[in-house]
C-alpha cells in the first residue's frame, strides 16, 4: 500500500477538552505529529502573554493545531459524497490544517516586531526546507510539501481547499475561539460548531452555509468580536507584551553596544543580528526565553534587570486611554518629563494600539480584502451573510481601534510629591498625585 493511503492498525485518539477526542487514522498524520518540529509547538503558548491576565491560558500551539486538524477531519467527513468535493484533496487538507501554525515562535508578535521576523515565512521554510516534516510530506508524493505550503500560503489553485483553512469562517478560527474561551475561562467564545459543520456545503470554489444555519454563524461572528475585545486585546495582556518587547529591544541594544552579558546569550545571537536561520529559529522556544529572562534579572544593566524582573514577577505597567494621533503634544512633553525624572522613556513609556474588523463583506482590490461568508438559499442562490443578517450587518466593515499609554506606576509613585516634574506628569496622565497609580493592571 502506498504511504499516502497507509492506515494505522488501530485508530489513535487524543483526549481533547474542546473537541472531546482528536482521531488519527492516517499513518502520515501520526508521523507528522511525532516530528521534533511539531513537538516543539508544545513549548509555544497559543496566547503568548495572556496567561498573565487569565491564569488558565497556558495552552499551547500543539493543542490548537491538533484541534484545527480535527475540525477539518470532521468537515471533510461530511463532504465525502458531495458533488463539488474532490476526495483526493483529503490528505492535503488534513496536513495543511495540522501544520498551519508550524512556524510560530515564542511570544510570536513581540518577537516578530523586535527582530523583524515573520512566522509565515518560517512555516514555509519548515515545510519546504531540510526537516523531518519535509521528508514525510515528500514520501507522500514528490512535490506534496509544495502543495501543503501553498494551501497555507493561500496560493493553492483549489480555492475550496484554501477556504477551509483560512477564510472568515474557517477551521482555524473555529478552534481558537472555543479553545481560548475554554482555557481563559471567559463566557464568550461559545457557539454551536456542530451545527455549523452540519450546514457547511462545498459549492464550486468555496464553502457556503445553508441559510437555515445563519443564526449559528451570527453567534460565531459575535463570539469572535467579543473574544477580541475581552481576551486578545485585554489591556493587561498588552502591558505584559509591551514589557516583553522592551526586554528584547534592550538586550539587542546591549548586544550591539558590546555589553558583556554574564552568560553569553548564544540562543539570541542570530536574532540580535537579524540573521536567523531555520536551525536557530527552531531552537528558540519559550522555555529558552524564560531561562534567559531569569538570568537577566541578575545582569548589571539596570534597565534589562528591572524589565525582566517585571515580566517574571508580573509587575506590569499601568495604563490610561491615550490617542497618539490627537495627543502628539502631550506625548512629546511626557517623554521629555520622563527623561528629566531619570526614567528612560524609550523603555518605560509606550503607546499600544490594537484594532479589529469583526467581519467584512467583499471589497475587491482593497488592502484588507476578505472573501465574504455566503449563505445558500433554499432555491440554490447564494447571498452574502450581512445582507441577510441584521446583527452581522451592524458590525460589518466597522473597524474599532483602542489606544493605550503604558508607564511604570511604581516608578512614578517613587518620585517626590513636591517635585514639579512629577506634578506635571501626573497632570498629563490625569492621575491623582498621591496615588500615582493609573489604572491598576488587573
Ligand atoms: Ni491557527
Short mmCIF file of N, CA and C in Angstrom, two decimals, residues 144-272:
data_model
loop_
_atom_site.label_atom_id
_atom_site.label_comp_id
_atom_site.label_asym_id
_atom_site.label_seq_id
_atom_site.Cartn_x
_atom_site.Cartn_y
_atom_site.Cartn_z
N UNK A 144 4.57 17.10 -2.82
CA UNK A 144 3.43 17.25 -1.90
C UNK A 144 3.68 18.36 -0.88
N UNK A 145 4.94 18.50 -0.45
CA UNK A 145 5.24 19.56 0.54
C UNK A 145 4.92 20.94 -0.05
N UNK A 146 5.20 21.10 -1.34
CA UNK A 146 4.89 22.37 -2.02
C UNK A 146 3.38 22.65 -1.96
N UNK A 147 2.59 21.60 -2.21
CA UNK A 147 1.13 21.78 -2.18
C UNK A 147 0.67 22.21 -0.79
N UNK A 148 1.20 21.54 0.25
CA UNK A 148 0.80 21.89 1.62
C UNK A 148 1.18 23.34 1.91
N UNK A 149 2.39 23.72 1.51
CA UNK A 149 2.86 25.09 1.74
C UNK A 149 1.95 26.09 1.00
N UNK A 150 1.53 25.73 -0.20
CA UNK A 150 0.67 26.64 -0.99
C UNK A 150 -0.72 26.80 -0.37
N UNK A 151 -1.26 25.71 0.17
CA UNK A 151 -2.57 25.83 0.82
C UNK A 151 -2.46 26.80 1.99
N UNK A 152 -1.41 26.65 2.80
CA UNK A 152 -1.24 27.50 3.97
C UNK A 152 -0.98 28.96 3.54
N UNK A 153 -0.29 29.10 2.42
CA UNK A 153 0.04 30.42 1.89
C UNK A 153 -1.13 31.02 1.08
N UNK A 154 -2.19 30.28 0.96
CA UNK A 154 -3.42 30.68 0.23
C UNK A 154 -3.20 30.84 -1.27
N UNK A 155 -2.15 30.26 -1.81
CA UNK A 155 -1.91 30.39 -3.24
C UNK A 155 -2.29 29.12 -4.00
N UNK A 156 -2.72 28.10 -3.28
CA UNK A 156 -3.07 26.83 -3.93
C UNK A 156 -4.23 27.03 -4.90
N UNK A 157 -4.17 26.33 -6.03
CA UNK A 157 -5.16 26.57 -7.10
C UNK A 157 -6.60 26.24 -6.69
N UNK A 158 -6.79 25.19 -5.89
CA UNK A 158 -8.15 24.82 -5.49
C UNK A 158 -8.57 25.70 -4.29
N UNK A 159 -9.36 26.74 -4.58
CA UNK A 159 -9.69 27.73 -3.55
C UNK A 159 -10.63 27.15 -2.48
N UNK A 160 -11.33 26.11 -2.83
CA UNK A 160 -12.19 25.45 -1.84
C UNK A 160 -11.34 24.92 -0.68
N UNK A 161 -10.23 24.29 -1.04
CA UNK A 161 -9.30 23.77 -0.03
C UNK A 161 -8.74 24.91 0.82
N UNK A 162 -8.35 25.99 0.16
CA UNK A 162 -7.78 27.14 0.87
C UNK A 162 -8.80 27.69 1.87
N UNK A 163 -10.07 27.82 1.42
CA UNK A 163 -11.07 28.47 2.29
C UNK A 163 -11.42 27.63 3.52
N UNK A 164 -11.16 26.33 3.47
CA UNK A 164 -11.37 25.52 4.67
C UNK A 164 -10.38 25.88 5.76
N UNK A 165 -9.16 26.21 5.33
CA UNK A 165 -8.10 26.50 6.30
C UNK A 165 -8.07 27.98 6.66
N UNK A 166 -8.33 28.86 5.68
CA UNK A 166 -8.34 30.29 6.02
C UNK A 166 -9.39 31.07 5.25
N UNK A 167 -10.38 31.50 5.99
CA UNK A 167 -11.42 32.37 5.46
C UNK A 167 -12.07 33.00 6.67
N UNK A 168 -13.18 33.68 6.47
CA UNK A 168 -13.80 34.34 7.64
C UNK A 168 -14.55 33.33 8.51
N UNK A 169 -14.78 32.15 7.99
CA UNK A 169 -15.31 31.08 8.85
C UNK A 169 -14.54 29.80 8.53
N UNK A 170 -13.40 29.65 9.16
CA UNK A 170 -12.54 28.52 8.85
C UNK A 170 -12.26 27.69 10.11
N UNK A 171 -11.60 26.58 9.90
CA UNK A 171 -11.35 25.66 10.99
C UNK A 171 -10.40 26.28 12.03
N UNK A 172 -9.48 27.11 11.56
CA UNK A 172 -8.52 27.76 12.45
C UNK A 172 -9.27 28.62 13.49
N UNK A 173 -10.11 29.51 12.99
CA UNK A 173 -10.87 30.38 13.90
C UNK A 173 -11.83 29.61 14.78
N UNK A 174 -12.50 28.64 14.19
CA UNK A 174 -13.47 27.89 15.00
C UNK A 174 -12.77 27.19 16.15
N UNK A 175 -11.55 26.73 15.90
CA UNK A 175 -10.84 26.09 17.01
C UNK A 175 -10.36 27.11 18.03
N UNK A 176 -9.66 28.15 17.59
CA UNK A 176 -9.05 29.02 18.61
C UNK A 176 -10.08 29.77 19.44
N UNK A 177 -11.21 30.14 18.85
CA UNK A 177 -12.22 30.84 19.65
C UNK A 177 -12.69 29.96 20.81
N UNK A 178 -13.02 28.72 20.49
CA UNK A 178 -13.53 27.84 21.54
C UNK A 178 -12.44 27.46 22.53
N UNK A 179 -11.26 27.18 22.00
CA UNK A 179 -10.16 26.74 22.85
C UNK A 179 -9.72 27.87 23.79
N UNK A 180 -9.57 29.06 23.24
CA UNK A 180 -9.13 30.18 24.06
C UNK A 180 -10.19 30.53 25.10
N UNK A 181 -11.47 30.40 24.73
CA UNK A 181 -12.54 30.64 25.70
C UNK A 181 -12.45 29.61 26.83
N UNK A 182 -12.23 28.36 26.45
CA UNK A 182 -12.15 27.29 27.44
C UNK A 182 -11.01 27.54 28.44
N UNK A 183 -9.83 27.84 27.90
CA UNK A 183 -8.66 27.95 28.78
C UNK A 183 -8.59 29.27 29.54
N UNK A 184 -9.17 30.34 28.99
CA UNK A 184 -9.19 31.59 29.76
C UNK A 184 -10.31 31.55 30.79
N UNK A 185 -11.33 30.74 30.50
CA UNK A 185 -12.46 30.65 31.43
C UNK A 185 -13.52 31.72 31.21
N UNK A 186 -13.42 32.50 30.13
CA UNK A 186 -14.44 33.53 29.88
C UNK A 186 -15.71 32.87 29.33
N UNK A 187 -16.82 33.61 29.42
CA UNK A 187 -18.07 33.00 28.96
C UNK A 187 -18.37 33.37 27.50
N UNK A 188 -17.50 34.16 26.87
CA UNK A 188 -17.66 34.43 25.44
C UNK A 188 -17.02 33.30 24.66
N UNK A 189 -17.13 33.39 23.35
CA UNK A 189 -16.38 32.42 22.54
C UNK A 189 -17.11 31.12 22.29
N UNK A 190 -18.32 31.00 22.83
CA UNK A 190 -19.04 29.76 22.60
C UNK A 190 -20.04 29.92 21.46
N UNK A 191 -20.12 28.93 20.64
CA UNK A 191 -21.11 28.92 19.57
C UNK A 191 -21.32 27.46 19.19
N UNK A 192 -22.35 27.21 18.40
CA UNK A 192 -22.72 25.84 18.10
C UNK A 192 -21.95 25.32 16.88
N UNK A 193 -20.74 24.87 17.12
CA UNK A 193 -19.92 24.43 15.99
C UNK A 193 -20.51 23.21 15.29
N UNK A 194 -21.07 22.29 16.07
CA UNK A 194 -21.65 21.08 15.46
C UNK A 194 -22.66 21.48 14.38
N UNK A 195 -23.46 22.48 14.74
CA UNK A 195 -24.48 22.94 13.80
C UNK A 195 -23.83 23.55 12.54
N UNK A 196 -22.82 24.37 12.76
CA UNK A 196 -22.14 25.00 11.60
C UNK A 196 -21.55 23.92 10.69
N UNK A 197 -20.92 22.92 11.30
CA UNK A 197 -20.31 21.87 10.48
C UNK A 197 -21.37 21.13 9.66
N UNK A 198 -22.54 20.97 10.25
CA UNK A 198 -23.60 20.24 9.53
C UNK A 198 -24.18 21.02 8.36
N UNK A 199 -24.12 22.37 8.43
CA UNK A 199 -24.73 23.17 7.35
C UNK A 199 -23.68 23.72 6.37
N UNK A 200 -22.43 23.31 6.51
CA UNK A 200 -21.41 23.74 5.55
C UNK A 200 -21.55 22.92 4.27
N UNK A 201 -21.47 23.58 3.12
CA UNK A 201 -21.55 22.88 1.84
C UNK A 201 -20.44 23.35 0.90
N UNK A 202 -19.81 22.41 0.19
CA UNK A 202 -18.83 22.83 -0.82
C UNK A 202 -19.58 23.18 -2.12
N UNK A 203 -19.44 24.42 -2.58
CA UNK A 203 -20.05 24.80 -3.85
C UNK A 203 -18.96 25.40 -4.72
N UNK A 204 -18.68 24.78 -5.81
CA UNK A 204 -17.59 25.19 -6.70
C UNK A 204 -16.32 25.47 -5.91
N UNK A 205 -15.89 26.75 -5.86
CA UNK A 205 -14.59 27.01 -5.23
C UNK A 205 -14.71 27.59 -3.83
N UNK A 206 -15.85 27.43 -3.19
CA UNK A 206 -15.97 27.98 -1.83
C UNK A 206 -16.84 27.11 -0.93
N UNK A 207 -16.68 27.38 0.38
CA UNK A 207 -17.54 26.71 1.35
C UNK A 207 -18.66 27.68 1.70
N UNK A 208 -19.89 27.27 1.60
CA UNK A 208 -21.01 28.15 1.93
C UNK A 208 -21.81 27.52 3.07
N UNK A 209 -22.74 28.32 3.61
CA UNK A 209 -23.51 27.87 4.76
C UNK A 209 -24.99 27.82 4.36
N UNK A 210 -25.64 26.70 4.56
CA UNK A 210 -27.08 26.64 4.29
C UNK A 210 -27.78 27.71 5.13
N UNK A 211 -28.72 28.44 4.52
CA UNK A 211 -29.28 29.61 5.21
C UNK A 211 -29.97 29.23 6.52
N UNK A 212 -30.38 28.00 6.65
CA UNK A 212 -31.01 27.60 7.93
C UNK A 212 -30.01 27.64 9.09
N UNK A 213 -28.72 27.72 8.76
CA UNK A 213 -27.71 27.76 9.83
C UNK A 213 -27.23 29.17 10.14
N UNK A 214 -27.94 30.16 9.60
CA UNK A 214 -27.47 31.54 9.74
C UNK A 214 -27.28 31.98 11.20
N UNK A 215 -28.20 31.58 12.07
CA UNK A 215 -28.09 32.08 13.44
C UNK A 215 -26.88 31.50 14.17
N UNK A 216 -26.53 30.29 13.81
CA UNK A 216 -25.32 29.70 14.40
C UNK A 216 -24.10 30.50 13.95
N UNK A 217 -24.12 30.97 12.70
CA UNK A 217 -22.99 31.75 12.19
C UNK A 217 -22.97 33.14 12.85
N UNK A 218 -24.15 33.72 13.06
CA UNK A 218 -24.22 35.02 13.76
C UNK A 218 -23.53 34.91 15.12
N UNK A 219 -23.84 33.82 15.80
CA UNK A 219 -23.28 33.57 17.11
C UNK A 219 -21.75 33.47 17.06
N UNK A 220 -21.28 32.79 16.04
CA UNK A 220 -19.84 32.64 15.82
C UNK A 220 -19.18 34.01 15.59
N UNK A 221 -19.80 34.84 14.75
CA UNK A 221 -19.23 36.17 14.45
C UNK A 221 -19.20 37.02 15.72
N UNK A 222 -20.28 36.97 16.48
CA UNK A 222 -20.33 37.77 17.71
C UNK A 222 -19.30 37.26 18.71
N UNK A 223 -19.14 35.96 18.77
CA UNK A 223 -18.20 35.44 19.75
C UNK A 223 -16.77 35.82 19.37
N UNK A 224 -16.52 35.87 18.08
CA UNK A 224 -15.21 36.33 17.64
C UNK A 224 -15.00 37.79 18.05
N UNK A 225 -16.01 38.60 17.80
CA UNK A 225 -15.96 40.03 18.15
C UNK A 225 -15.67 40.21 19.64
N UNK A 226 -16.39 39.47 20.46
CA UNK A 226 -16.22 39.62 21.91
C UNK A 226 -14.87 39.09 22.39
N UNK A 227 -14.44 37.99 21.81
CA UNK A 227 -13.14 37.43 22.23
C UNK A 227 -12.01 38.41 21.94
N UNK A 228 -12.09 39.12 20.81
CA UNK A 228 -11.02 40.07 20.50
C UNK A 228 -10.91 41.13 21.58
N UNK A 229 -12.08 41.68 21.95
CA UNK A 229 -12.01 42.78 22.91
C UNK A 229 -11.86 42.32 24.35
N UNK A 230 -12.41 41.19 24.69
CA UNK A 230 -12.35 40.75 26.08
C UNK A 230 -11.07 39.97 26.40
N UNK A 231 -10.55 39.27 25.41
CA UNK A 231 -9.38 38.43 25.69
C UNK A 231 -8.14 38.89 24.92
N UNK A 232 -8.20 38.85 23.59
CA UNK A 232 -6.98 39.07 22.80
C UNK A 232 -6.39 40.47 23.01
N UNK A 233 -7.25 41.48 23.12
CA UNK A 233 -6.75 42.85 23.28
C UNK A 233 -6.85 43.32 24.72
N UNK A 234 -6.90 42.42 25.65
CA UNK A 234 -7.01 42.83 27.05
C UNK A 234 -5.84 43.75 27.39
N UNK A 235 -6.11 44.92 27.99
CA UNK A 235 -5.03 45.88 28.24
C UNK A 235 -3.91 45.34 29.14
N UNK A 236 -4.22 44.41 30.02
CA UNK A 236 -3.17 43.87 30.89
C UNK A 236 -2.24 42.95 30.10
N UNK A 237 -2.81 42.15 29.21
CA UNK A 237 -2.01 41.30 28.34
C UNK A 237 -1.07 42.16 27.50
N UNK A 238 -1.61 43.26 27.02
CA UNK A 238 -0.79 44.17 26.20
C UNK A 238 0.30 44.83 27.04
N UNK A 239 0.02 45.07 28.31
CA UNK A 239 1.04 45.63 29.19
C UNK A 239 2.23 44.67 29.28
N UNK A 240 1.93 43.39 29.45
CA UNK A 240 3.00 42.38 29.52
C UNK A 240 3.74 42.31 28.19
N UNK A 241 3.01 42.47 27.11
CA UNK A 241 3.63 42.42 25.80
C UNK A 241 4.57 43.62 25.58
N UNK A 242 4.15 44.77 26.08
CA UNK A 242 4.99 45.96 25.97
C UNK A 242 6.31 45.70 26.70
N UNK A 243 6.22 45.16 27.92
CA UNK A 243 7.45 44.90 28.69
C UNK A 243 8.32 43.87 27.98
N UNK A 244 7.68 42.82 27.48
CA UNK A 244 8.42 41.79 26.76
C UNK A 244 9.19 42.40 25.58
N UNK A 245 8.53 43.23 24.81
CA UNK A 245 9.22 43.77 23.64
C UNK A 245 10.31 44.76 24.06
N UNK A 246 10.12 45.43 25.19
CA UNK A 246 11.18 46.32 25.70
C UNK A 246 12.40 45.51 26.13
N UNK A 247 12.16 44.34 26.73
CA UNK A 247 13.29 43.47 27.12
C UNK A 247 14.10 43.11 25.88
N UNK A 248 13.39 42.68 24.84
CA UNK A 248 14.09 42.25 23.62
C UNK A 248 14.88 43.41 23.01
N UNK A 249 14.25 44.59 23.00
CA UNK A 249 14.96 45.74 22.45
C UNK A 249 16.19 46.11 23.29
N UNK A 250 16.03 46.03 24.60
CA UNK A 250 17.16 46.38 25.47
C UNK A 250 18.31 45.38 25.28
N UNK A 251 17.97 44.11 25.26
CA UNK A 251 19.00 43.08 25.12
C UNK A 251 19.73 43.24 23.78
N UNK A 252 18.96 43.53 22.74
CA UNK A 252 19.57 43.73 21.42
C UNK A 252 20.47 44.97 21.42
N UNK A 253 19.97 46.02 22.04
CA UNK A 253 20.76 47.25 22.13
C UNK A 253 22.09 46.99 22.86
N UNK A 254 22.02 46.27 23.96
CA UNK A 254 23.23 45.98 24.73
C UNK A 254 24.21 45.14 23.91
N UNK A 255 23.65 44.16 23.23
CA UNK A 255 24.49 43.29 22.38
C UNK A 255 25.22 44.12 21.32
N UNK A 256 24.47 45.01 20.70
CA UNK A 256 25.06 45.84 19.63
C UNK A 256 26.10 46.80 20.17
N UNK A 257 25.98 47.12 21.46
CA UNK A 257 26.95 48.05 22.05
C UNK A 257 28.02 47.34 22.87
N UNK A 258 28.24 46.08 22.51
CA UNK A 258 29.32 45.28 23.10
C UNK A 258 29.28 45.15 24.61
N UNK A 259 28.09 45.17 25.14
CA UNK A 259 27.92 44.92 26.58
C UNK A 259 28.31 43.47 26.86
N UNK A 260 28.92 43.24 28.02
CA UNK A 260 29.29 41.87 28.35
C UNK A 260 28.21 41.23 29.24
N UNK A 261 27.45 40.32 28.67
CA UNK A 261 26.45 39.57 29.45
C UNK A 261 27.18 38.58 30.35
N UNK A 262 26.61 38.31 31.52
CA UNK A 262 27.25 37.35 32.42
C UNK A 262 27.35 35.97 31.77
N UNK A 263 26.27 35.62 31.04
CA UNK A 263 26.34 34.40 30.21
C UNK A 263 26.05 34.85 28.80
N UNK A 264 26.94 34.47 27.90
CA UNK A 264 26.75 34.89 26.51
C UNK A 264 25.39 34.39 26.00
N UNK A 265 24.54 35.28 25.47
CA UNK A 265 23.20 34.84 25.04
C UNK A 265 23.23 34.13 23.67
N UNK A 266 23.86 32.94 23.66
CA UNK A 266 24.05 32.17 22.42
C UNK A 266 22.77 32.06 21.59
N UNK A 267 21.69 31.68 22.29
CA UNK A 267 20.45 31.40 21.56
C UNK A 267 19.84 32.62 20.90
N UNK A 268 20.27 33.80 21.36
CA UNK A 268 19.70 35.04 20.82
C UNK A 268 20.58 35.69 19.76
N UNK A 269 21.83 35.22 19.67
CA UNK A 269 22.79 35.95 18.84
C UNK A 269 22.29 36.23 17.42
N UNK A 270 21.79 35.20 16.75
CA UNK A 270 21.36 35.43 15.37
C UNK A 270 20.11 36.31 15.31
N UNK A 271 19.33 36.30 16.39
CA UNK A 271 18.15 37.19 16.44
C UNK A 271 18.61 38.65 16.56
N UNK A 272 19.59 38.89 17.44
CA UNK A 272 20.12 40.24 17.59
C UNK A 272 20.70 40.75 16.28
#
